[in-house]
Amino acid sequence: MNTLNLKINEHFAGKVVRKDLTKLVKGNAIVPTYVLEYLLGQYCATDDEDTIKEGVETVKNIIAKHFVHRDESQIIKSTIREKGSHRIIDKVAVQLNDRQDRYEASFANLGLNRVPIADAIIKEHQKLLSSGVWCILTLGYFPSDERDHTPWMVESLKPIQVSNVDVQEYKDVRQHFEKEEWMDVLLQSIGLNPQEFTFRSKLLQLTRLVPFVENNYNLIELGPKGTGKSHIYSEMSPHGILISGGEVSKAKLFVNNSSGEIGLVGYWDVVAYDEFAGKTKRVDRGLVDIMKNYMANKSFSRGTQVYGASASMVFVGNTDHSVAYMMKHSDLFEALPKDYYDTAFLDRMHGYLPGWEVQKLRNEMFTSEYGFIVDYLAEILKNLRKEDRTHDYTKFFELSSTITTRDKTSIAKTFAGLIKVIYPDDNYTESDAKEILDFAIENRKRVKDQLRKMDETFEEVDFSYVSIATGENFEITTLEDVENKVVPVQKKVEAVNNEDFKNVGEFKLELEPGQKIIRDNQSGISYDNLFGAYLLNATDIKITDPYVRLPYQLRNFMELAKLISEKKDPDNDVKLHLITSNNEDYIENAKDAFEQMRYSLESMGIIFSYEFDDFIHDRSIEMNNGWKIILGRGLDIWQKTGGWYDINEYVQERRICKASEITFLEISN
């Protein structure tokens, strides 16, 4: 084991587990990670390989014998009937049957409803009254001839969650780890490989834990698909619940006026809304008003009764455009449904996590090293919710007087949450605090900057602060502002490396139809000096090339995409569509590569799509700016290089060409 794994096992013996084990035991069980790791924690919380092997087999047997698969529910029911009782693992929700004055349980996978459950169990585990809790329970079967008798009975029940964690021990042991080590432990605990993440990328991931550790924290994250935005809220804690944005209602969320039942915010620490974005989604306007009041005042009402709650709200969804496009033409909230596109509602957000900075999760980004059993970590975070660290930044810094009370509260809550996550022992330097404060301010500034774009009545705020020790003033700017503030304007285009194509003006390049002949072994050729100028002003580009499948061919295509990104207007997206062919030997690898390209290029304002057509032969680039380029050999114009350590691999002009012809045609749009 590496040094960090040894250190984790030494200081947190019995509380850590190897993160690849969940895959070994999960099989086809549709069950959250924290349920599996709860079981693994009982049998595999060790670094002894023999014990781990035995433990994995034990957990596999438990899953096989006791986990209820929906398609095997009748077999389980029969087993319970034959044995009289049987232990099962299922998701249980409870409702009060006021006609018969009893509580009744329903089972998500077993399919049973209206099963009597004792009052004592409900008093001990009130969260059962919400949308359901994963439990280990013994279900009994007692047949009777009595009318309306239900033969099923819950004999005993235990929610799947660790109890009696020692928070002080957790804090004390934290002191044995350096900051970077501790952040890596946390990343491994949520299943990620820290070697694949920069410090800022780690902060982005760990900010997703803040709602679990900070009461009434409101977080929004919008970005591309596939970055794991919703995963942590559904898999990593029994104290959080993930619901579809389309399933939200006043009764489900706050209180049912008919039955008087309290909704999700009364039972859960974190309520996360998945697929929150979508301009055309229909929303209950009354719900938005209740949410605004709750997010601001930590309370909601039913008639004259006012209820308080501490649930944090998280909103995750997908963006429709690149950041550059949104910064120029709209705002970073543009993808939200109309009724949530409300400045009063959005002003309640304590932080806006830039989802476009989070990398798409690839295989190498998951870890097989040791981390906390997620249920143990979840209980620690829940206990840390009791602590108030919102004024801790004032030990070192003073925020600008222009920052409003709501802004200060937002910054303080993000700061406090990250301090609890990264420095639970409260042992950190001014430099450490500055890293967290800068990030906290940036996430609130991102909200405020967009509100000012949406509503000019929001005043400009100076998001700066002063070091109490040195008097030094620090100004904070969001990363997307840094990247998009100064937009480079290409005033001059380099002439094509051919005397037939001449640069006839400082600001304009007149292009003509014609042909370029490339000879065998010729060098000094690049996509840019061949046809870079012809890409200008194109916003819709179709590339037809039957051979884009091997690694070097995929490299060629990405180099062309890079050139397109350099020639495009930074303020506008470009559609790039590839038509190619493939065969069974390469198609899966090609699909994987194209999906990664799709994600990567989106961040540069290039909307990439592709299709396979086995009947194409021609090779061309067709654009909506009036030009079509016929590629004699397609994009594959170079001979093989010496590989990674050959400079020719990285510099097109140094590569040796194959003989080919490039033809430039004017077409009508």
Tab-separated table of C-alpha atoms in Angstrom, residues 134-584:
chain	number	residue	atom	x	y	z
A	134	TRP	CA	-32.857	1.833	3.454
A	135	CYS	CA	-33.132	-0.627	6.330
A	136	ILE	CA	-32.149	-4.079	7.527
A	137	LEU	CA	-35.302	-5.583	9.023
A	138	THR	CA	-36.977	-8.814	9.990
A	139	LEU	CA	-40.352	-9.279	8.323
A	140	GLY	CA	-42.726	-11.822	9.819
A	141	TYR	CA	-45.719	-13.710	8.408
A	142	PHE	CA	-48.670	-14.579	10.690
A	143	PRO	CA	-51.687	-15.972	8.813
A	144	SER	CA	-55.161	-15.648	10.366
A	145	ASP	CA	-58.795	-16.242	9.462
A	146	GLU	CA	-59.798	-12.833	10.811
A	147	ARG	CA	-61.404	-10.463	8.338
A	148	ASP	CA	-59.115	-7.700	6.987
A	149	HIS	CA	-56.170	-9.254	8.788
A	150	THR	CA	-52.735	-8.462	7.330
A	151	PRO	CA	-50.385	-11.442	7.732
A	152	TRP	CA	-47.236	-9.343	7.387
A	153	MET	CA	-45.598	-7.731	10.396
A	154	VAL	CA	-42.325	-5.802	10.917
A	155	GLU	CA	-40.674	-7.574	13.840
A	156	SER	CA	-37.501	-5.493	14.062
A	157	LEU	CA	-35.901	-2.748	11.989
A	158	LYS	CA	-32.592	-0.905	11.833
A	159	PRO	CA	-31.874	1.919	9.384
A	160	ILE	CA	-28.595	1.452	7.551
A	161	GLN	CA	-26.404	4.091	9.133
A	162	VAL	CA	-23.468	4.160	11.505
A	163	SER	CA	-24.227	5.282	15.053
A	164	ASN	CA	-22.182	6.650	17.952
A	165	VAL	CA	-19.307	8.226	16.013
A	166	ASP	CA	-16.643	9.990	18.070
A	167	VAL	CA	-16.289	13.445	16.514
A	168	GLN	CA	-13.544	14.510	18.916
A	169	GLU	CA	-11.468	11.476	17.965
A	170	TYR	CA	-11.986	12.388	14.297
A	171	LYS	CA	-10.747	15.933	14.976
A	172	ASP	CA	-7.767	14.758	16.995
A	173	VAL	CA	-6.620	12.300	14.339
A	174	ARG	CA	-6.977	14.957	11.627
A	175	GLN	CA	-3.874	16.611	13.087
A	176	HIS	CA	-1.731	13.711	11.845
A	177	PHE	CA	-2.472	14.631	8.210
A	178	GLU	CA	-1.176	17.504	6.108
A	179	LYS	CA	-3.761	19.611	4.265
A	180	GLU	CA	-3.109	17.930	0.902
A	181	GLU	CA	-3.176	14.484	2.497
A	182	TRP	CA	-6.489	15.172	4.195
A	183	MET	CA	-8.088	16.485	1.009
A	184	ASP	CA	-6.864	13.334	-0.742
A	185	VAL	CA	-8.386	11.164	2.002
A	186	LEU	CA	-11.735	12.899	1.517
A	187	LEU	CA	-11.551	12.578	-2.261
A	188	GLN	CA	-10.778	8.866	-1.958
A	189	SER	CA	-13.653	8.561	0.501
A	190	ILE	CA	-16.107	9.798	-2.117
A	191	GLY	CA	-14.584	7.399	-4.637
A	192	LEU	CA	-12.278	9.696	-6.615
A	193	ASN	CA	-8.591	9.434	-7.495
A	194	PRO	CA	-6.915	12.593	-6.138
A	195	GLN	CA	-4.000	12.199	-8.548
A	196	GLU	CA	-6.334	13.270	-11.361
A	197	PHE	CA	-7.364	16.544	-9.690
A	198	THR	CA	-5.701	19.908	-9.101
A	199	PHE	CA	-6.154	21.783	-5.834
A	200	ARG	CA	-8.961	23.872	-7.301
A	201	SER	CA	-10.634	20.796	-8.780
A	202	LYS	CA	-10.496	19.155	-5.349
A	203	LEU	CA	-12.150	22.217	-3.825
A	204	LEU	CA	-14.952	21.978	-6.370
A	205	GLN	CA	-15.571	18.352	-5.423
A	206	LEU	CA	-15.395	18.980	-1.671
A	207	THR	CA	-17.789	21.937	-1.900
A	208	ARG	CA	-20.439	19.364	-2.780
A	209	LEU	CA	-20.069	18.153	0.825
A	210	VAL	CA	-20.807	21.580	2.322
A	211	PRO	CA	-24.628	21.100	2.307
A	212	PHE	CA	-24.119	17.998	4.485
A	213	VAL	CA	-22.062	19.891	7.061
A	214	GLU	CA	-23.766	23.307	7.071
A	215	ASN	CA	-27.396	23.930	8.057
A	216	ASN	CA	-29.660	25.732	5.583
A	217	TYR	CA	-27.000	26.011	2.894
A	218	ASN	CA	-28.287	26.747	-0.619
A	219	LEU	CA	-26.046	25.627	-3.480
A	220	ILE	CA	-26.544	25.600	-7.239
A	221	GLU	CA	-24.336	23.790	-9.752
A	222	LEU	CA	-24.926	24.051	-13.477
A	223	GLY	CA	-22.626	22.541	-16.067
A	224	PRO	CA	-22.200	19.887	-18.765
A	225	LYS	CA	-23.446	16.323	-18.397
A	226	GLY	CA	-21.353	13.514	-16.952
A	227	THR	CA	-19.481	15.405	-14.223
A	228	GLY	CA	-21.090	13.610	-11.256
A	229	LYS	CA	-23.190	16.594	-10.150
A	230	SER	CA	-25.973	14.502	-8.655
A	231	HIS	CA	-24.046	11.342	-7.673
A	232	ILE	CA	-22.894	12.506	-4.261
A	233	TYR	CA	-26.422	13.456	-3.167
A	234	SER	CA	-27.929	10.074	-4.004
A	235	GLU	CA	-25.099	7.707	-3.112
A	236	MET	CA	-22.917	9.116	-0.371
A	237	SER	CA	-25.104	9.762	2.664
A	238	PRO	CA	-28.263	8.401	4.304
A	239	HIS	CA	-29.002	11.994	5.350
A	240	GLY	CA	-29.457	13.329	1.824
A	241	ILE	CA	-32.164	12.698	-0.731
A	242	LEU	CA	-32.074	13.317	-4.469
A	243	ILE	CA	-35.347	14.020	-6.213
A	244	SER	CA	-36.139	14.860	-9.803
A	245	GLY	CA	-36.846	18.522	-10.400
A	246	GLY	CA	-40.120	17.481	-12.007
A	247	GLU	CA	-41.296	15.681	-8.850
A	248	VAL	CA	-41.173	18.724	-6.588
A	249	SER	CA	-44.449	19.851	-5.024
A	250	LYS	CA	-45.437	21.940	-2.006
A	251	ALA	CA	-46.890	18.898	-0.240
A	252	LYS	CA	-43.871	16.679	-0.892
A	253	LEU	CA	-41.344	19.320	0.021
A	254	PHE	CA	-42.900	21.255	2.894
A	255	VAL	CA	-46.300	20.223	4.253
A	256	ASN	CA	-49.366	18.377	3.020
A	257	ASN	CA	-52.337	20.616	3.806
A	258	SER	CA	-54.752	17.679	3.630
A	259	SER	CA	-52.985	15.295	6.009
A	260	GLY	CA	-50.792	17.731	7.907
A	261	GLU	CA	-47.720	15.596	7.165
A	262	ILE	CA	-44.383	17.399	7.114
A	263	GLY	CA	-42.459	17.113	3.853
A	264	LEU	CA	-38.857	16.293	3.007
A	265	VAL	CA	-37.251	19.414	4.479
A	266	GLY	CA	-38.446	18.317	7.908
A	267	TYR	CA	-36.602	14.980	7.812
A	268	TRP	CA	-33.507	15.282	5.623
A	269	ASP	CA	-30.283	17.245	6.049
A	270	VAL	CA	-29.952	17.760	2.298
A	271	VAL	CA	-32.668	17.902	-0.346
A	272	ALA	CA	-31.125	17.929	-3.839
A	273	TYR	CA	-33.017	18.618	-7.041
A	274	ASP	CA	-31.736	16.728	-10.052
A	275	GLU	CA	-32.230	17.938	-13.639
A	276	PHE	CA	-33.193	21.320	-12.262
A	277	ALA	CA	-32.482	23.176	-15.506
A	278	GLY	CA	-34.718	23.247	-18.585
A	279	LYS	CA	-36.371	26.415	-19.843
A	280	THR	CA	-39.591	24.682	-20.867
A	281	LYS	CA	-40.238	22.864	-17.588
A	282	ARG	CA	-43.487	23.753	-15.876
A	283	VAL	CA	-43.187	24.935	-12.285
A	284	ASP	CA	-45.702	25.677	-9.540
A	285	ARG	CA	-45.244	29.409	-8.943
A	286	GLY	CA	-46.607	29.035	-5.427
A	287	LEU	CA	-43.853	26.513	-4.676
A	288	VAL	CA	-41.207	29.015	-5.774
A	289	ASP	CA	-42.587	31.578	-3.326
A	290	ILE	CA	-42.548	29.075	-0.443
A	291	MET	CA	-38.993	28.048	-1.340
A	292	LYS	CA	-37.863	31.680	-1.396
A	293	ASN	CA	-39.247	32.193	2.092
A	294	TYR	CA	-37.717	28.971	3.403
A	295	MET	CA	-34.303	29.621	1.857
A	296	ALA	CA	-34.209	33.098	3.386
A	297	ASN	CA	-35.847	32.490	6.778
A	298	LYS	CA	-35.288	28.745	7.455
A	299	SER	CA	-39.019	28.303	8.024
A	300	PHE	CA	-42.270	27.544	6.227
A	301	SER	CA	-45.887	27.840	7.275
A	302	ARG	CA	-49.148	25.931	7.096
A	303	GLY	CA	-52.039	28.165	7.947
A	304	THR	CA	-51.083	29.883	11.192
A	305	GLN	CA	-48.523	27.214	12.099
A	306	VAL	CA	-44.874	28.042	11.329
A	307	TYR	CA	-42.296	25.257	11.098
A	308	GLY	CA	-38.537	25.610	11.243
A	309	ALA	CA	-36.149	23.275	9.441
A	310	SER	CA	-32.415	23.003	8.788
A	311	ALA	CA	-32.358	21.143	5.438
A	312	SER	CA	-29.895	22.463	2.904
A	313	MET	CA	-31.072	22.915	-0.675
A	314	VAL	CA	-29.000	21.841	-3.685
A	315	PHE	CA	-29.955	22.472	-7.304
A	316	VAL	CA	-28.084	20.667	-10.094
A	317	GLY	CA	-28.715	20.858	-13.813
A	318	ASN	CA	-27.171	21.053	-17.263
A	319	THR	CA	-26.211	24.172	-19.184
A	320	ASP	CA	-27.249	24.733	-22.810
A	321	HIS	CA	-24.314	26.800	-24.059
A	322	SER	CA	-20.615	27.351	-23.495
A	323	VAL	CA	-19.530	29.734	-20.756
A	324	ALA	CA	-18.170	32.215	-23.310
A	325	TYR	CA	-21.551	32.304	-25.056
A	326	MET	CA	-23.470	32.797	-21.811
A	327	MET	CA	-21.081	35.490	-20.608
A	328	LYS	CA	-21.525	37.416	-23.850
A	329	HIS	CA	-25.180	36.860	-24.787
A	330	SER	CA	-27.122	35.957	-21.649
A	331	ASP	CA	-26.109	34.897	-18.144
A	332	LEU	CA	-25.046	31.785	-16.253
A	333	PHE	CA	-28.619	31.107	-15.058
A	334	GLU	CA	-30.095	31.077	-18.568
A	335	ALA	CA	-30.877	27.324	-18.574
A	336	LEU	CA	-33.289	27.497	-15.625
A	337	PRO	CA	-37.088	27.192	-15.971
A	338	LYS	CA	-38.850	30.534	-16.305
A	339	ASP	CA	-40.335	30.575	-12.813
A	340	TYR	CA	-36.993	29.798	-11.181
A	341	TYR	CA	-35.327	32.425	-13.354
A	342	ASP	CA	-36.247	34.878	-10.623
A	343	THR	CA	-33.694	37.233	-9.095
A	344	ALA	CA	-35.310	37.069	-5.631
A	345	PHE	CA	-35.107	33.263	-5.691
A	346	LEU	CA	-31.568	33.147	-7.090
A	347	ASP	CA	-30.336	35.748	-4.598
A	348	ARG	CA	-30.930	33.107	-1.917
A	349	MET	CA	-28.159	30.954	-3.378
A	350	HIS	CA	-25.134	31.014	-1.111
A	351	GLY	CA	-22.887	29.691	-3.833
A	352	TYR	CA	-22.812	28.868	-7.542
A	353	LEU	CA	-20.462	25.978	-8.249
A	354	PRO	CA	-19.049	26.272	-11.807
A	355	GLY	CA	-19.958	22.833	-13.150
A	356	TRP	CA	-18.176	23.545	-16.431
A	357	GLU	CA	-14.860	23.383	-14.551
A	358	VAL	CA	-15.535	19.878	-13.249
A	359	GLN	CA	-14.004	17.239	-15.472
A	360	LYS	CA	-16.169	14.546	-16.964
A	361	LEU	CA	-15.664	11.414	-14.888
A	362	ARG	CA	-13.432	8.898	-16.674
A	363	ASN	CA	-12.342	5.451	-15.480
A	364	GLU	CA	-8.949	6.644	-14.307
A	365	MET	CA	-10.623	9.294	-12.134
A	366	PHE	CA	-12.101	6.657	-9.799
A	367	THR	CA	-10.000	5.257	-6.986
A	368	SER	CA	-9.318	1.744	-5.743
A	369	GLU	CA	-7.470	3.055	-2.676
A	370	TYR	CA	-8.697	3.369	0.920
A	371	GLY	CA	-11.141	5.962	2.183
A	372	PHE	CA	-13.640	6.457	4.967
A	373	ILE	CA	-16.693	4.226	4.959
A	374	VAL	CA	-19.028	6.833	3.503
A	375	ASP	CA	-21.631	6.224	6.174
A	376	TYR	CA	-19.036	6.993	8.864
A	377	LEU	CA	-18.113	10.206	7.060
A	378	ALA	CA	-21.804	11.071	6.678
A	379	GLU	CA	-22.355	10.775	10.444
A	380	ILE	CA	-19.304	12.931	11.155
A	381	LEU	CA	-20.570	15.620	8.784
A	382	LYS	CA	-24.006	15.463	10.366
A	383	ASN	CA	-22.512	16.009	13.812
A	384	LEU	CA	-20.433	18.927	12.563
A	385	ARG	CA	-23.647	20.677	11.471
A	386	LYS	CA	-24.085	21.602	15.148
A	387	GLU	CA	-20.966	23.796	15.087
A	388	ASP	CA	-21.039	27.442	13.992
A	389	ARG	CA	-17.900	28.516	12.131
A	390	THR	CA	-19.494	31.367	10.152
A	391	HIS	CA	-17.489	34.068	11.949
A	392	ASP	CA	-14.150	32.270	11.871
A	393	TYR	CA	-12.864	34.182	8.845
A	394	THR	CA	-12.996	37.404	10.918
A	395	LYS	CA	-9.946	36.189	12.867
A	396	PHE	CA	-7.858	37.010	9.798
A	397	PHE	CA	-9.863	39.159	7.390
A	398	GLU	CA	-12.374	41.965	7.101
A	399	LEU	CA	-14.773	42.009	4.150
A	400	SER	CA	-15.421	45.187	2.155
A	401	SER	CA	-18.133	47.421	3.623
A	402	THR	CA	-19.940	47.430	0.259
A	403	ILE	CA	-20.692	43.711	0.566
A	404	THR	CA	-24.334	43.310	1.605
A	405	THR	CA	-25.513	41.322	4.599
A	406	ARG	CA	-26.862	38.558	2.357
A	407	ASP	CA	-23.553	38.393	0.477
A	408	LYS	CA	-21.599	38.234	3.743
A	409	THR	CA	-23.838	35.453	5.054
A	410	SER	CA	-23.345	33.485	1.848
A	411	ILE	CA	-19.575	33.871	1.909
A	412	ALA	CA	-19.427	33.010	5.611
A	413	LYS	CA	-21.494	29.825	5.180
A	414	THR	CA	-19.395	28.534	2.282
A	415	PHE	CA	-16.227	29.354	4.222
A	416	ALA	CA	-17.552	27.675	7.366
A	417	GLY	CA	-18.621	24.556	5.487
A	418	LEU	CA	-15.266	24.076	3.772
A	419	ILE	CA	-13.399	24.732	7.026
A	420	LYS	CA	-15.438	21.996	8.729
A	421	VAL	CA	-14.737	19.629	5.849
A	422	ILE	CA	-10.994	20.319	5.435
A	423	TYR	CA	-9.999	21.606	8.896
A	424	PRO	CA	-12.460	19.996	11.332
A	425	ASP	CA	-9.877	20.384	14.113
A	426	ASP	CA	-9.945	24.185	13.576
A	427	ASN	CA	-6.186	24.182	13.032
A	428	TYR	CA	-5.265	26.263	9.993
A	429	THR	CA	-3.144	29.259	9.043
A	430	GLU	CA	-4.078	32.600	7.547
A	431	SER	CA	-2.789	31.326	4.210
A	432	ASP	CA	-5.083	28.285	4.477
A	433	ALA	CA	-8.017	30.516	5.384
A	434	LYS	CA	-7.291	32.795	2.418
A	435	GLU	CA	-7.542	29.887	-0.027
A	436	ILE	CA	-10.964	28.998	1.340
A	437	LEU	CA	-12.199	32.600	1.603
A	438	ASP	CA	-11.160	33.421	-1.968
A	439	PHE	CA	-13.081	30.402	-3.219
A	440	ALA	CA	-16.123	31.209	-1.049
A	441	ILE	CA	-16.235	34.817	-2.279
A	442	GLU	CA	-15.874	33.721	-5.884
A	443	ASN	CA	-18.851	31.361	-5.615
A	444	ARG	CA	-21.060	34.125	-4.192
A	445	LYS	CA	-19.730	36.730	-6.634
A	446	ARG	CA	-20.733	34.430	-9.478
A	447	VAL	CA	-24.323	34.628	-8.225
A	448	LYS	CA	-24.277	38.401	-7.733
A	449	ASP	CA	-22.669	39.165	-11.085
A	450	GLN	CA	-25.431	37.274	-12.879
A	451	LEU	CA	-28.155	38.984	-10.833
A	452	ARG	CA	-26.785	42.349	-11.934
A	453	LYS	CA	-26.987	41.223	-15.557
A	454	MET	CA	-30.578	40.078	-15.039
A	455	ASP	CA	-31.734	43.126	-13.048
A	456	GLU	CA	-29.922	46.460	-13.161
A	457	THR	CA	-31.422	47.487	-9.795
A	458	PHE	CA	-28.868	45.215	-8.116
A	459	GLU	CA	-25.980	47.474	-7.207
A	460	GLU	CA	-22.391	46.674	-8.039
A	461	VAL	CA	-20.546	45.155	-5.103
A	462	ASP	CA	-16.841	45.378	-4.345
A	463	PHE	CA	-15.993	41.764	-3.490
A	464	SER	CA	-12.715	42.537	-1.784
A	465	TYR	CA	-11.326	42.063	1.700
A	466	VAL	CA	-8.426	43.192	3.867
A	467	SER	CA	-5.918	41.171	5.869
A	468	ILE	CA	-6.139	42.341	9.489
A	469	ALA	CA	-2.500	41.411	10.088
A	470	THR	CA	-0.936	43.172	7.104
A	471	GLY	CA	-3.582	45.608	5.866
A	472	GLU	CA	-3.198	44.181	2.363
A	473	ASN	CA	-6.302	44.432	0.171
A	474	PHE	CA	-7.408	41.496	-1.993
A	475	GLU	CA	-9.850	41.766	-4.903
A	476	ILE	CA	-11.659	38.650	-6.120
A	477	THR	CA	-12.602	37.910	-9.711
A	478	THR	CA	-14.345	34.791	-10.988
A	479	LEU	CA	-12.311	32.546	-13.255
A	480	GLU	CA	-14.751	32.928	-16.145
A	481	ASP	CA	-14.338	36.719	-15.919
A	482	VAL	CA	-10.584	36.337	-16.157
A	483	GLU	CA	-10.949	34.068	-19.195
A	484	ASN	CA	-13.576	36.133	-21.006
A	485	LYS	CA	-12.908	39.739	-20.017
A	486	VAL	CA	-10.352	40.515	-22.707
A	487	VAL	CA	-11.626	38.993	-25.930
A	488	PRO	CA	-8.830	38.754	-28.505
A	489	VAL	CA	-9.822	40.097	-31.911
A	490	GLN	CA	-8.055	38.557	-34.887
A	491	LYS	CA	-7.353	41.570	-37.088
A	492	LYS	CA	-4.866	39.980	-39.401
A	493	VAL	CA	-4.818	36.500	-40.917
A	494	GLU	CA	-1.572	34.905	-41.980
A	495	ALA	CA	-1.371	34.291	-45.697
A	496	VAL	CA	-1.864	30.742	-46.912
A	497	ASN	CA	1.472	29.135	-47.759
A	498	ASN	CA	0.851	29.360	-51.487
A	499	GLU	CA	1.401	32.279	-53.840
A	500	ASP	CA	-2.091	31.772	-55.271
A	501	PHE	CA	-3.592	32.900	-51.965
A	502	LYS	CA	-2.405	36.347	-50.966
A	503	ASN	CA	-3.102	38.554	-48.010
A	504	VAL	CA	-4.369	41.689	-49.744
A	505	GLY	CA	-5.172	43.781	-46.682
A	506	GLU	CA	-4.303	44.374	-43.073
A	507	PHE	CA	-7.802	43.493	-41.884
A	508	LYS	CA	-9.188	41.378	-44.702
A	509	LEU	CA	-8.045	38.292	-46.564
A	510	GLU	CA	-9.652	37.788	-49.951
A	511	LEU	CA	-10.070	34.092	-50.687
A	512	GLU	CA	-10.320	32.477	-54.110
A	513	PRO	CA	-11.320	29.035	-55.391
A	514	GLY	CA	-8.415	26.883	-56.472
A	515	GLN	CA	-6.260	23.895	-55.695
A	516	LYS	CA	-3.246	23.181	-53.565
A	517	ILE	CA	-0.931	20.310	-54.452
A	518	ILE	CA	1.006	18.652	-51.643
A	519	ARG	CA	3.914	16.537	-52.754
A	520	ASP	CA	5.165	13.367	-51.128
A	521	ASN	CA	7.661	14.058	-48.321
A	522	GLN	CA	6.869	17.770	-48.370
A	523	SER	CA	7.024	19.497	-44.962
A	524	GLY	CA	6.028	22.924	-43.701
A	525	ILE	CA	2.323	22.118	-44.083
A	526	SER	CA	-0.279	22.674	-41.384
A	527	TYR	CA	-4.052	22.799	-41.356
A	528	ASP	CA	-3.751	26.504	-40.569
A	529	ASN	CA	-1.665	27.485	-43.580
A	530	LEU	CA	-3.682	25.151	-45.821
A	531	PHE	CA	-7.187	26.293	-45.018
A	532	GLY	CA	-7.244	28.191	-41.719
A	533	ALA	CA	-8.446	31.401	-43.353
A	534	TYR	CA	-11.381	29.575	-44.951
A	535	LEU	CA	-12.722	28.670	-41.512
A	536	LEU	CA	-13.350	32.291	-40.543
A	537	ASN	CA	-16.984	33.229	-39.898
A	538	ALA	CA	-18.157	29.612	-40.177
A	539	THR	CA	-20.607	28.631	-37.422
A	540	ASP	CA	-21.726	25.303	-38.909
A	541	ILE	CA	-19.007	22.931	-40.138
A	542	LYS	CA	-19.510	19.422	-41.529
A	543	ILE	CA	-16.504	17.147	-41.959
A	544	THR	CA	-16.802	14.001	-44.047
A	545	ASP	CA	-13.924	11.558	-43.704
A	546	PRO	CA	-14.384	7.747	-43.653
A	547	TYR	CA	-11.161	7.177	-41.698
A	548	VAL	CA	-11.266	8.798	-38.269
A	549	ARG	CA	-10.771	5.817	-35.967
A	550	LEU	CA	-7.102	5.096	-35.175
A	551	PRO	CA	-5.278	7.094	-32.482
A	552	TYR	CA	-3.311	9.289	-34.890
A	553	GLN	CA	-6.455	9.916	-36.982
A	554	LEU	CA	-8.315	10.981	-33.843
A	555	ARG	CA	-5.347	13.214	-33.030
A	556	ASN	CA	-5.607	14.824	-36.469
A	557	PHE	CA	-9.279	15.519	-35.930
A	558	MET	CA	-8.659	17.109	-32.540
A	559	GLU	CA	-5.942	19.301	-34.048
A	560	LEU	CA	-8.463	20.517	-36.598
A	561	ALA	CA	-10.957	21.162	-33.804
A	562	LYS	CA	-8.273	23.184	-32.012
A	563	LEU	CA	-7.752	25.273	-35.150
A	564	ILE	CA	-11.511	25.850	-35.428
A	565	SER	CA	-11.555	27.052	-31.822
A	566	GLU	CA	-8.791	29.532	-32.644
A	567	LYS	CA	-10.548	30.865	-35.752
A	568	LYS	CA	-14.078	31.072	-34.359
A	569	ASP	CA	-15.636	34.172	-32.852
A	570	PRO	CA	-15.044	33.742	-29.076
A	571	ASP	CA	-18.563	34.988	-28.396
A	572	ASN	CA	-20.368	32.410	-30.527
A	573	ASP	CA	-20.684	28.641	-30.506
A	574	VAL	CA	-19.732	26.608	-33.580
A	575	LYS	CA	-21.494	23.399	-34.594
A	576	LEU	CA	-19.009	20.752	-35.709
A	577	HIS	CA	-20.409	17.554	-37.221
A	578	LEU	CA	-18.321	14.551	-38.292
A	579	ILE	CA	-19.508	11.890	-40.719
A	580	THR	CA	-17.219	8.868	-40.736
A	581	SER	CA	-17.353	5.083	-41.108
A	582	ASN	CA	-16.118	2.333	-38.854
A	583	ASN	CA	-16.024	-1.409	-38.247
A	584	GLU	CA	-16.488	-3.768	-35.322
